[in-house]
Amino acid sequence: TEEISVTAGVSMIIEFKIEGMDCARCVDKIESAVRALPSVEAAKVSLIDNSALVKLNPSKTSQDAVFKAVESLGYNVSR
């Protein structure tokens, strides 16, 4: 399993809810799309909790870019 931690001043972790997931394939699609964004270091999606944890460098990739990547796949993000 991946461990997500914060590196002082460089990375941040965002957590958000995702609506519309119903299988492990949904989780894989979302994780792959988010990990493909610049400077995303880790992404962990939980089907059970309908949530995601994403570790990123906010100076290179915004939280909004992550949300848009998920929404572009047809899922709803609780902002």
Coordinates of C-alpha atoms in Angstrom, one line a residue:
T1 CA 0.0 0.0 0.0
E2 CA 1.1 3.6 -0.6
E3 CA 1.8 5.9 2.3
I4 CA 1.0 9.5 1.7
S5 CA 2.9 12.0 3.7
V6 CA 3.6 15.8 3.5
T7 CA 7.0 17.2 2.7
A8 CA 7.3 20.5 4.4
G9 CA 6.6 23.5 2.1
V10 CA 6.6 21.4 -1.1
S11 CA 3.6 19.0 -1.1
M12 CA 0.1 19.2 0.1
I13 CA -2.6 16.6 0.5
I14 CA -6.2 17.1 -0.6
E15 CA -9.1 14.9 0.4
F16 CA -12.4 15.0 -1.4
K17 CA -15.6 13.0 -2.0
I18 CA -16.4 11.5 -5.4
E19 CA -19.9 10.5 -6.5
G20 CA -20.7 8.0 -9.2
M21 CA -18.1 5.2 -8.5
D22 CA -19.5 1.7 -8.5
C23 CA -16.6 -0.7 -9.1
A24 CA -12.8 -1.2 -8.9
R25 CA -12.5 -0.1 -12.5
C26 CA -13.8 3.3 -11.5
V27 CA -11.1 3.6 -8.9
D28 CA -8.4 2.6 -11.4
K29 CA -9.6 5.1 -13.9
I30 CA -9.6 7.9 -11.4
E31 CA -6.3 7.1 -9.9
S32 CA -4.6 6.8 -13.3
A33 CA -6.1 10.1 -14.5
V34 CA -5.0 12.0 -11.4
R35 CA -1.5 10.4 -11.3
A36 CA -1.0 11.6 -14.9
L37 CA -1.3 15.2 -13.8
P38 CA 2.0 17.1 -13.4
S39 CA 3.6 16.9 -9.9
V40 CA 1.0 14.6 -8.5
E41 CA 3.0 12.3 -6.2
A42 CA 0.3 9.9 -5.1
A43 CA -3.4 9.3 -5.5
K44 CA -5.5 6.9 -3.4
V45 CA -9.2 6.4 -4.2
S46 CA -11.5 4.5 -1.8
L47 CA -14.6 2.9 -3.3
I48 CA -15.9 2.2 0.2
D49 CA -15.7 5.8 1.4
N50 CA -16.3 7.4 -2.1
S51 CA -13.3 9.5 -1.4
A52 CA -9.8 10.4 -2.7
L53 CA -6.5 11.5 -1.1
V54 CA -4.1 13.2 -3.5
K55 CA -0.6 14.3 -2.7
L56 CA 0.6 17.1 -5.0
N57 CA 2.9 20.1 -5.4
P58 CA 0.4 23.0 -5.4
S59 CA 2.7 25.3 -7.2
K60 CA 2.5 23.1 -10.3
T61 CA -0.9 21.4 -10.1
S62 CA -3.9 23.1 -8.6
Q63 CA -6.7 21.4 -6.6
D64 CA -9.1 22.5 -9.3
A65 CA -7.0 20.7 -11.9
V66 CA -7.4 17.5 -9.9
F67 CA -11.2 18.0 -9.6
K68 CA -11.5 18.7 -13.3
A69 CA -9.6 15.5 -14.2
V70 CA -12.0 13.4 -12.1
E71 CA -15.1 15.3 -13.5
S72 CA -13.8 14.7 -17.1
L73 CA -14.3 11.0 -16.5
G74 CA -18.0 11.5 -15.6
Y75 CA -17.8 11.5 -11.8
N76 CA -19.0 14.3 -9.5
V77 CA -16.6 15.9 -7.0
S78 CA -17.9 17.4 -3.8
R79 CA -16.1 20.7 -3.5

